[in-house]
Amino acid sequence: MKILVKIGTRIKEIREKKKLTQEQLAKKSKLDRTFINHVENGRRNLSVQSLEKILKGLDTPIRKFFGKRTF
């Protein structure tokens, strides 16, 4: 599985667990909803800065994000 797909899947998994919509995550992350959608579906490359914004929006530390068996 490509790394972009793995990252997107992990973001979606956490977002859904926290019962957030893509729109809500986009607002909390200060990013566009379509960008979030593209990232979650592995169609968009994201910078470390964008990942940091998303993780802040998810209130998830980076070590917890990557600590999953997926990576």
Coordinates of C-alpha atoms in Angstrom, one line a residue, residues 30-58:
K30 CA -7.5 25.6 8.8
L31 CA -7.4 23.7 5.5
D32 CA -9.9 23.2 2.7
R33 CA -12.4 20.4 2.9
T34 CA -11.6 19.2 -0.6
F35 CA -7.9 19.0 0.4
I36 CA -8.9 16.8 3.4
N37 CA -10.9 14.6 1.1
H38 CA -8.1 14.2 -1.4
V39 CA -5.6 13.4 1.4
E40 CA -8.0 10.8 2.9
N41 CA -8.3 9.1 -0.4
G42 CA -4.6 9.1 -1.2
R43 CA -5.0 11.4 -4.1
R44 CA -3.1 14.4 -2.7
N45 CA 0.5 14.6 -1.5
L46 CA 0.7 16.6 1.7
S47 CA 3.5 18.5 3.3
V48 CA 4.7 17.9 6.9
Q49 CA 3.2 21.3 7.8
S50 CA -0.2 20.2 6.4
L51 CA 0.0 16.9 8.3
E52 CA 0.8 18.9 11.5
K53 CA -2.3 21.1 11.0
I54 CA -4.5 18.0 10.4
L55 CA -3.1 16.3 13.5
K56 CA -3.7 19.4 15.6
G57 CA -7.3 19.5 14.2
L58 CA -7.6 15.8 15.3

